[in-house]
Short mmCIF file of C-alpha atoms in Angstrom, two decimals:
data_model
loop_
_atom_site.label_atom_id
_atom_site.label_comp_id
_atom_site.label_asym_id
_atom_site.label_seq_id
_atom_site.Cartn_x
_atom_site.Cartn_y
_atom_site.Cartn_z
CA UNK S 1 67.20 6.26 86.07
CA UNK S 2 67.93 8.08 82.82
CA UNK S 3 69.18 6.53 79.62
CA UNK S 4 72.47 7.31 78.01
CA UNK S 5 73.17 6.14 74.51
CA UNK S 6 76.27 4.01 74.82
CA UNK S 7 77.81 1.05 73.09
CA UNK S 8 76.23 -1.77 75.11
CA UNK S 9 79.07 -4.19 74.65
CA UNK S 10 82.74 -4.08 75.47
CA UNK S 11 85.45 -4.26 72.84
CA UNK S 12 86.25 -7.81 73.89
CA UNK S 13 82.67 -8.94 73.47
CA UNK S 14 82.59 -7.34 70.03
CA UNK S 15 85.70 -9.28 69.10
CA UNK S 16 84.02 -12.47 70.31
CA UNK S 17 81.05 -11.62 68.12
CA UNK S 18 83.29 -11.21 65.11
CA UNK S 19 85.09 -14.49 65.72
CA UNK S 20 81.79 -16.30 66.10
CA UNK S 21 80.32 -16.88 62.67
CA UNK S 22 76.80 -16.60 64.10
CA UNK S 23 75.25 -17.78 60.85
CA UNK S 24 73.62 -21.09 60.00
CA UNK S 25 75.96 -23.47 58.23
CA UNK S 26 79.06 -21.55 59.33
CA UNK S 27 78.64 -18.81 56.70
CA UNK S 28 80.49 -15.55 57.17
CA UNK S 29 78.46 -13.04 59.22
CA UNK S 30 77.02 -10.14 57.27
CA UNK S 31 79.23 -7.65 59.10
CA UNK S 32 82.30 -9.28 57.58
CA UNK S 33 81.32 -7.59 54.33
CA UNK S 34 79.36 -4.47 55.20
CA UNK S 35 80.26 -1.78 57.79
CA UNK S 36 76.57 -0.97 58.32
CA UNK S 37 75.99 -4.46 59.69
CA UNK S 38 79.15 -4.20 61.80
CA UNK S 39 77.90 -0.98 63.39
CA UNK S 40 74.45 -2.39 64.10
CA UNK S 41 75.57 -5.69 65.64
CA UNK S 42 74.11 -5.91 69.14
CA UNK S 43 72.04 -2.77 68.60
CA UNK S 44 72.96 0.91 68.80
CA UNK S 45 71.85 1.84 72.31
CA UNK S 46 71.58 0.69 75.93
CA UNK S 47 70.27 1.91 79.30
CA UNK S 48 72.89 3.13 81.73
CA UNK S 49 72.36 3.99 85.40
CA UNK S 50 72.90 7.57 86.53
CA UNK S 51 73.38 6.60 90.18
CA UNK S 52 75.96 4.24 91.67
CA UNK S 53 75.10 0.84 93.11
CA UNK S 54 78.45 -0.01 94.71
CA UNK S 55 77.42 -1.56 98.02
CA UNK S 56 74.46 -2.44 100.22
CA UNK S 57 73.91 1.18 101.24
CA UNK S 58 73.61 2.29 97.62
CA UNK S 59 71.34 -0.67 96.92
CA UNK S 60 69.08 0.19 99.85
CA UNK S 61 68.61 3.71 98.45
CA UNK S 62 68.31 2.89 94.77
CA UNK S 63 66.01 -0.05 95.43
CA UNK S 64 64.36 -1.43 98.51
CA UNK S 65 63.72 -0.13 101.15
CA UNK S 66 64.53 3.46 100.07
CA UNK S 67 62.56 3.35 96.85
CA UNK S 68 59.35 2.64 98.80
CA UNK S 69 59.41 6.15 100.27
CA UNK S 70 59.51 7.66 96.81
CA UNK S 71 56.74 5.39 95.52
CA UNK S 72 54.51 6.30 98.47
CA UNK S 73 55.12 10.01 97.96
CA UNK S 74 54.19 9.76 94.26
CA UNK S 75 51.06 7.78 95.14
CA UNK S 76 49.99 10.66 97.40
CA UNK S 77 51.14 13.44 95.05
CA UNK S 78 51.17 12.13 91.46
CA UNK S 79 52.92 15.25 90.11
CA UNK S 80 56.06 14.21 91.99
CA UNK S 81 56.61 11.56 89.32
CA UNK S 82 58.16 14.30 87.19
CA UNK S 83 60.73 15.13 89.85
CA UNK S 84 61.66 11.67 91.10
CA UNK S 85 61.61 9.53 87.93
CA UNK S 86 62.84 9.95 84.39
CA UNK S 87 59.29 10.43 83.04
CA UNK S 88 59.72 14.09 82.13
CA UNK S 89 62.83 13.47 80.10
CA UNK S 90 61.91 10.38 78.13
CA UNK S 91 59.96 9.88 74.90
CA UNK S 92 58.40 6.73 73.47
CA UNK S 93 59.29 6.29 69.80
CA UNK S 94 56.34 4.24 68.54
CA UNK S 95 55.88 2.51 65.19
CA UNK S 96 53.98 -0.36 63.65
CA UNK S 97 56.54 -0.80 60.89
CA UNK S 98 54.14 0.00 58.04
CA UNK S 99 55.97 2.93 56.40
CA UNK S 100 59.64 2.59 57.27
CA UNK S 101 61.87 5.03 55.39
CA UNK S 102 61.59 4.14 51.71
CA UNK S 103 61.17 0.45 52.51
CA UNK S 104 57.42 0.48 53.11
CA UNK S 105 55.57 -2.08 55.22
CA UNK S 106 58.43 -4.23 56.53
CA UNK S 107 56.93 -4.99 59.95
CA UNK S 108 57.81 -4.12 63.55
CA UNK S 109 60.97 -6.20 63.97
CA UNK S 110 62.60 -4.92 60.79
CA UNK S 111 61.75 -1.37 61.87
CA UNK S 112 63.81 -1.60 65.06
CA UNK S 113 67.14 -0.44 63.59
CA UNK S 114 65.42 2.75 62.43
CA UNK S 115 63.70 3.27 65.78
CA UNK S 116 66.99 2.77 67.61
CA UNK S 117 68.52 5.30 65.26
CA UNK S 118 65.75 7.76 66.05
CA UNK S 119 66.33 7.26 69.76
CA UNK S 120 70.04 8.01 69.55
CA UNK S 121 69.30 11.14 67.50
CA UNK S 122 66.97 12.31 70.28
CA UNK S 123 69.83 11.90 72.74
CA UNK S 124 72.65 13.18 70.55
CA UNK S 125 70.92 16.30 69.26
CA UNK S 126 68.42 17.17 71.98
CA UNK S 127 69.60 15.53 75.18
CA UNK S 128 66.28 13.67 75.31
CA UNK S 129 66.09 10.01 76.33
CA UNK S 130 63.99 7.85 74.04
CA UNK S 131 62.81 4.24 73.99
CA UNK S 132 62.01 2.42 70.73
CA UNK S 133 58.64 0.63 70.83
CA UNK S 134 57.69 -1.45 67.79
CA UNK S 135 54.10 -2.69 67.99
CA UNK S 136 52.91 -5.95 66.45
CA UNK S 137 49.54 -4.58 65.41
CA UNK S 138 48.27 -2.23 62.71
CA UNK S 139 44.68 -1.61 63.76
CA UNK S 140 44.16 2.05 64.64
CA UNK S 141 42.26 1.45 67.87
CA UNK S 142 44.63 -1.30 69.03
CA UNK S 143 47.62 1.01 68.54
CA UNK S 144 45.87 3.84 70.37
CA UNK S 145 44.88 1.62 73.30
CA UNK S 146 48.38 0.19 73.56
CA UNK S 147 50.05 3.60 73.60
CA UNK S 148 47.54 4.97 76.10
CA UNK S 149 48.35 2.11 78.46
CA UNK S 150 52.10 2.70 78.05
CA UNK S 151 51.83 6.47 78.48
CA UNK S 152 52.33 6.67 82.29
CA UNK S 153 56.00 5.78 81.72
CA UNK S 154 56.71 8.62 79.29
CA UNK S 155 56.76 12.39 79.00
CA UNK S 156 55.92 12.34 75.30
CA UNK S 157 55.13 10.12 72.32
CA UNK S 158 56.86 10.35 68.95
CA UNK S 159 54.92 8.45 66.29
CA UNK S 160 57.19 7.18 63.55
CA UNK S 161 56.87 5.41 60.20
CA UNK S 162 53.15 4.67 60.41
CA UNK S 163 51.42 4.62 57.04
CA UNK S 164 48.87 7.20 55.93
CA UNK S 165 46.00 7.75 56.31
CA UNK S 166 45.97 5.74 59.57
CA UNK S 167 48.72 7.95 61.03
CA UNK S 168 46.39 10.97 61.04
CA UNK S 169 43.68 9.18 63.01
CA UNK S 170 46.15 7.59 65.43
CA UNK S 171 47.72 10.94 66.24
CA UNK S 172 44.37 12.68 66.63
CA UNK S 173 42.95 10.02 68.95
CA UNK S 174 46.09 9.94 71.09
CA UNK S 175 46.10 13.72 71.39
CA UNK S 176 42.49 13.57 72.58
CA UNK S 177 43.21 10.95 75.23
CA UNK S 178 46.64 11.89 76.55
CA UNK S 179 47.89 14.98 78.37
CA UNK S 180 51.44 14.66 77.09
CA UNK S 181 52.88 15.74 73.72
CA UNK S 182 52.06 13.40 70.84
CA UNK S 183 53.98 14.23 67.67
CA UNK S 184 54.05 12.39 64.34
CA UNK S 185 57.50 13.35 63.10
CA UNK S 186 56.96 12.22 59.51
CA UNK S 187 54.30 14.93 59.33
CA UNK S 188 55.30 17.77 61.58
CA UNK S 189 59.08 17.46 61.74
CA UNK S 190 59.25 17.54 57.96
CA UNK S 191 56.89 20.51 57.85
CA UNK S 192 58.87 22.52 60.41
CA UNK S 193 62.19 22.10 58.61
CA UNK S 194 60.61 22.78 55.20
CA UNK S 195 59.05 26.02 56.43
CA UNK S 196 62.35 27.12 58.00
CA UNK S 197 64.18 26.59 54.70
CA UNK S 198 61.42 28.35 52.77
CA UNK S 199 61.53 31.34 55.11
CA UNK S 200 65.21 31.79 54.42
CA UNK S 201 64.87 31.19 50.68
CA UNK S 202 62.22 33.92 50.57
CA UNK S 203 64.43 36.24 52.62
CA UNK S 204 67.33 35.62 50.28
CA UNK S 205 65.20 36.58 47.29
CA UNK S 206 63.68 39.62 48.97
CA UNK S 207 60.16 38.22 48.89
CA UNK S 208 57.60 37.57 51.59
CA UNK S 209 55.92 34.22 52.11
CA UNK S 210 52.66 35.82 51.02
CA UNK S 211 54.08 36.45 47.55
CA UNK S 212 54.82 32.78 46.92
CA UNK S 213 52.77 30.11 45.19
CA UNK S 214 53.90 26.64 46.22
CA UNK S 215 53.24 23.22 44.73
CA UNK S 216 53.60 20.09 46.86
CA UNK S 217 54.01 16.72 45.17
CA UNK S 218 52.61 14.12 47.55
CA UNK S 219 49.45 14.11 49.63
CA UNK S 220 50.61 11.67 52.28
CA UNK S 221 51.57 12.41 55.86
CA UNK S 222 54.38 14.86 55.05
CA UNK S 223 52.59 16.58 52.18
CA UNK S 224 49.43 17.25 54.19
CA UNK S 225 51.37 18.58 57.18
CA UNK S 226 53.57 20.81 55.02
CA UNK S 227 50.51 22.23 53.28
CA UNK S 228 48.85 23.04 56.60
CA UNK S 229 51.97 24.68 57.98
CA UNK S 230 52.68 26.75 54.88
CA UNK S 231 49.11 28.06 54.86
CA UNK S 232 49.32 28.78 58.60
CA UNK S 233 52.58 30.65 58.04
CA UNK S 234 51.01 32.86 55.38
CA UNK S 235 52.25 31.41 52.08
CA UNK S 236 50.17 33.00 49.31
CA UNK S 237 48.79 29.81 47.79
CA UNK S 238 49.54 26.11 48.06
CA UNK S 239 48.50 23.41 45.62
CA UNK S 240 48.96 19.74 46.51
CA UNK S 241 49.14 16.93 43.96
CA UNK S 242 48.74 13.18 44.29
CA UNK S 243 49.02 10.39 41.71
CA UNK S 244 45.85 11.58 40.00
CA UNK S 245 46.77 15.24 39.81
CA UNK S 246 45.93 18.40 41.73
CA UNK S 247 43.89 17.90 44.90
CA UNK S 248 40.88 20.07 44.15
CA UNK S 249 37.34 20.34 45.46
CA UNK S 250 35.83 19.20 42.14
CA UNK S 251 37.33 15.71 42.41
CA UNK S 252 35.00 12.93 43.56
CA UNK S 253 37.75 10.44 44.47
CA UNK S 254 39.21 12.21 47.50
CA UNK S 255 39.69 10.59 50.90
CA UNK S 256 38.39 12.52 53.93
CA UNK S 257 41.92 13.83 54.58
CA UNK S 258 42.26 15.06 51.00
CA UNK S 259 38.78 16.61 51.04
CA UNK S 260 39.83 18.63 54.05
CA UNK S 261 43.06 19.53 52.25
CA UNK S 262 41.10 20.79 49.25
CA UNK S 263 39.16 23.17 51.49
CA UNK S 264 42.16 25.31 52.45
CA UNK S 265 44.55 24.88 49.52
CA UNK S 266 44.50 25.69 45.80
CA UNK S 267 42.97 29.16 45.99
CA UNK S 268 43.68 29.52 42.28
CA UNK S 269 41.29 26.66 41.52
CA UNK S 270 43.80 24.76 39.41
CA UNK S 271 42.90 21.37 37.97
CA UNK S 272 44.92 18.80 36.09
CA UNK S 273 48.41 17.42 36.49
CA UNK S 274 51.50 18.30 38.52
CA UNK S 275 52.95 19.80 35.34
CA UNK S 276 49.95 22.12 35.10
CA UNK S 277 50.38 23.22 38.71
CA UNK S 278 54.08 23.97 38.25
CA UNK S 279 53.58 26.48 35.43
CA UNK S 280 54.58 29.83 36.94
CA UNK S 281 54.92 28.39 40.46
CA UNK S 282 57.49 29.87 42.82
CA UNK S 283 58.11 26.77 44.93
CA UNK S 284 58.22 23.03 44.31
CA UNK S 285 58.23 20.74 47.35
CA UNK S 286 58.60 17.04 46.65
CA UNK S 287 57.66 14.42 49.24
CA UNK S 288 56.41 11.71 46.92
CA UNK S 289 59.20 10.11 44.92
CA UNK S 290 59.01 9.70 41.19
CA UNK S 291 60.59 12.06 38.69
CA UNK S 292 59.41 15.51 37.65
CA UNK S 293 60.04 16.21 33.96
CA UNK S 294 62.67 18.86 33.31
CA UNK S 295 60.23 20.74 31.10
CA UNK S 296 57.91 21.17 34.10
CA UNK S 297 60.74 22.56 36.23
CA UNK S 298 61.67 24.93 33.40
CA UNK S 299 58.08 26.25 33.37
CA UNK S 300 58.32 27.53 36.95
CA UNK S 301 58.66 31.24 37.73
CA UNK S 302 62.03 32.93 37.50
CA UNK S 303 63.99 32.63 40.75
CA UNK S 304 62.00 29.59 41.85
CA UNK S 305 62.84 27.28 44.75
CA UNK S 306 63.04 23.51 44.30
CA UNK S 307 62.91 21.37 47.44
CA UNK S 308 63.08 17.80 46.10
CA UNK S 309 63.16 15.70 49.24
CA UNK S 310 62.60 12.09 48.16
CA UNK S 311 65.38 9.71 49.25
CA UNK S 312 67.58 8.39 47.86
CA UNK S 313 66.48 9.80 44.50
CA UNK S 314 65.13 13.37 44.57
CA UNK S 315 62.14 14.11 42.35
CA UNK S 316 64.34 16.65 40.57
CA UNK S 317 68.06 15.96 40.50
CA UNK S 318 70.01 18.95 41.82
CA UNK S 319 71.96 19.23 38.56
CA UNK S 320 68.67 19.75 36.72
CA UNK S 321 67.13 21.96 39.41
CA UNK S 322 70.10 24.34 39.42
CA UNK S 323 69.49 25.15 35.77
CA UNK S 324 66.23 26.87 36.65
CA UNK S 325 65.99 27.44 40.41
CA UNK S 326 67.58 30.06 42.65
CA UNK S 327 67.56 27.75 45.69
CA UNK S 328 67.73 23.96 45.65
CA UNK S 329 67.26 21.67 48.66
CA UNK S 330 67.02 17.90 49.02
CA UNK S 331 66.66 15.29 51.74
CA UNK S 332 70.19 14.02 51.17
CA UNK S 333 73.27 14.78 53.23
CA UNK S 334 75.60 14.85 50.21
CA UNK S 335 74.01 17.99 48.74
CA UNK S 336 73.70 21.47 50.29
CA UNK S 337 70.49 22.48 52.07
CA UNK S 338 69.46 19.12 53.51
CA UNK S 339 65.86 19.10 54.77
CA UNK S 340 66.42 16.77 57.72
CA UNK S 341 63.91 16.14 60.51
CA UNK S 342 66.72 15.85 63.04
CA UNK S 343 66.88 19.65 62.88
CA UNK S 344 63.43 19.80 64.47
CA UNK S 345 62.20 16.90 66.59
CA UNK S 346 64.94 16.80 69.28
CA UNK S 347 64.55 20.49 70.10
CA UNK S 348 60.77 20.42 69.84
CA UNK S 349 60.51 17.61 72.37
CA UNK S 350 63.23 19.10 74.58
CA UNK S 351 61.29 22.37 74.76
CA UNK S 352 57.96 20.66 75.36
CA UNK S 353 59.38 18.43 78.10
CA UNK S 354 61.24 21.33 79.70
CA UNK S 355 57.94 23.06 80.48
CA UNK S 356 55.93 19.83 80.85
CA UNK S 357 53.66 20.83 77.97
CA UNK S 358 50.37 18.99 77.70
CA UNK S 359 50.58 19.00 73.90
CA UNK S 360 52.46 20.45 70.95
CA UNK S 361 50.51 23.28 69.34
CA UNK S 362 50.66 24.85 65.89
CA UNK S 363 52.21 27.89 67.54
CA UNK S 364 55.00 25.78 69.00
CA UNK S 365 55.74 24.28 65.58
CA UNK S 366 55.77 27.68 63.90
CA UNK S 367 58.09 28.97 66.62
CA UNK S 368 60.40 26.03 66.01
CA UNK S 369 60.54 26.81 62.28
CA UNK S 370 61.28 30.48 62.91
CA UNK S 371 64.01 29.66 65.43
CA UNK S 372 65.58 27.15 63.07
CA UNK S 373 65.60 29.67 60.25
CA UNK S 374 67.16 32.32 62.48
CA UNK S 375 70.22 30.14 63.16
CA UNK S 376 71.41 30.81 59.59
CA UNK S 377 71.48 34.54 60.31
CA UNK S 378 73.79 36.70 58.19
CA UNK S 379 75.43 33.67 56.60
CA UNK S 380 72.38 33.20 54.40
CA UNK S 381 73.26 32.07 50.87
CA UNK S 382 71.70 30.03 48.08
CA UNK S 383 73.54 26.94 49.30
CA UNK S 384 72.87 27.72 52.96
CA UNK S 385 69.20 28.35 53.73
CA UNK S 386 69.07 25.71 56.47
CA UNK S 387 71.72 24.90 59.09
CA UNK S 388 73.51 21.60 59.48
CA UNK S 389 72.20 19.09 62.02
CA UNK S 390 75.68 19.30 63.57
CA UNK S 391 75.41 23.04 64.19
CA UNK S 392 75.40 23.18 67.99
CA UNK S 393 73.15 26.26 67.97
CA UNK S 394 70.19 24.42 66.47
CA UNK S 395 68.76 22.39 69.36
CA UNK S 396 69.12 25.16 72.00
CA UNK S 397 67.43 27.69 69.69
CA UNK S 398 64.52 25.38 68.88
CA UNK S 399 64.18 24.25 72.51
CA UNK S 400 63.98 27.82 73.83
CA UNK S 401 61.50 28.92 71.17
CA UNK S 402 59.21 25.93 71.72
CA UNK S 403 59.26 26.35 75.51
CA UNK S 404 58.43 30.06 75.20
CA UNK S 405 55.59 29.35 72.75
CA UNK S 406 54.17 26.67 75.06
CA UNK S 407 54.03 29.18 77.90
CA UNK S 408 52.48 31.82 75.64
CA UNK S 409 49.79 29.40 74.47
CA UNK S 410 48.93 28.17 77.94
CA UNK S 411 49.95 24.53 77.54
CA UNK S 412 53.02 24.71 79.80
CA UNK S 413 52.72 23.30 83.33
CA UNK S 414 55.91 24.75 84.73
#
């Protein structure tokens, strides 16, 4: 059985919901005042059968006794599970609710609307079925053990909205123990889309990635992953800043993750504040929130790129960024050049599942970024360095590139 994202309730049942106050004391329901609540009432997804169960003959094939033949065959040849169940086309979207959007640690139940949203994006943009799983635990080893025990039901695991630095350890341990793709989208999806936009910004300006010096504000999950990917892609130098300034080897307050970060970033040996790092920099990438002073943006190199991706308030407002930067991107849909993870994760998983990849490699992520950048093609412009999530070319291009890279790197199993 495969899942199709559908409205789980009929129009008549929705009307009944609206007529039923559903609130203690007879108060008006929240969706009487806010369309977001109206849309979310009853949830945003459901499971729908892909085979008919119209009579006893259908029932005998879909369930007992027919299903027993399939179960016995899989027991004898475990690889048949990919052909006779939905395993190879379904992803578990797993969270513990500790870093949900900009809301922070709101817990597993409050995270469910976001996880449902992620699942319908998987389906809408990549044709991949996904199941939201919100875990009522935050201990690293408990999360790992739980996901490992759930893994036989899924072809891949998408980790979502888990706070740093635990997210790094959870992903690493799951990758060590599972032979299916494990992907923390807050890290790698953001990095893939950022690199794709940067590739096109560099192309627009006639520069190579190797000529650029980038500064990343934020040393959390996204910042660390972006730094690793930019270095892997050949960006000339990358400096990362946290609340205390530039992450550099001379600091004695670094976490293990930041110590590792200091080993392969900041070739220039900069120390001090974000403002210090931005002097003469070619690229600003914001994944931290807060506000960057206009004077710091003005100190960047001529023809700089500003990717201010905090939501809902970018670190540098586009009106300010456009005074000094040749290319401006944000994480918002109401400005051009939106850096949106939905451009990456559906196609990445679709490509990995298509070839039954055992994991998602750095090469697969780099291939995804290159494919995403290539969609823009000859339409490249300062306000169009990254395609829209609704561009129908995006997911097929990323899927094909990821599948090809998986085969080239030897992690494909078909």
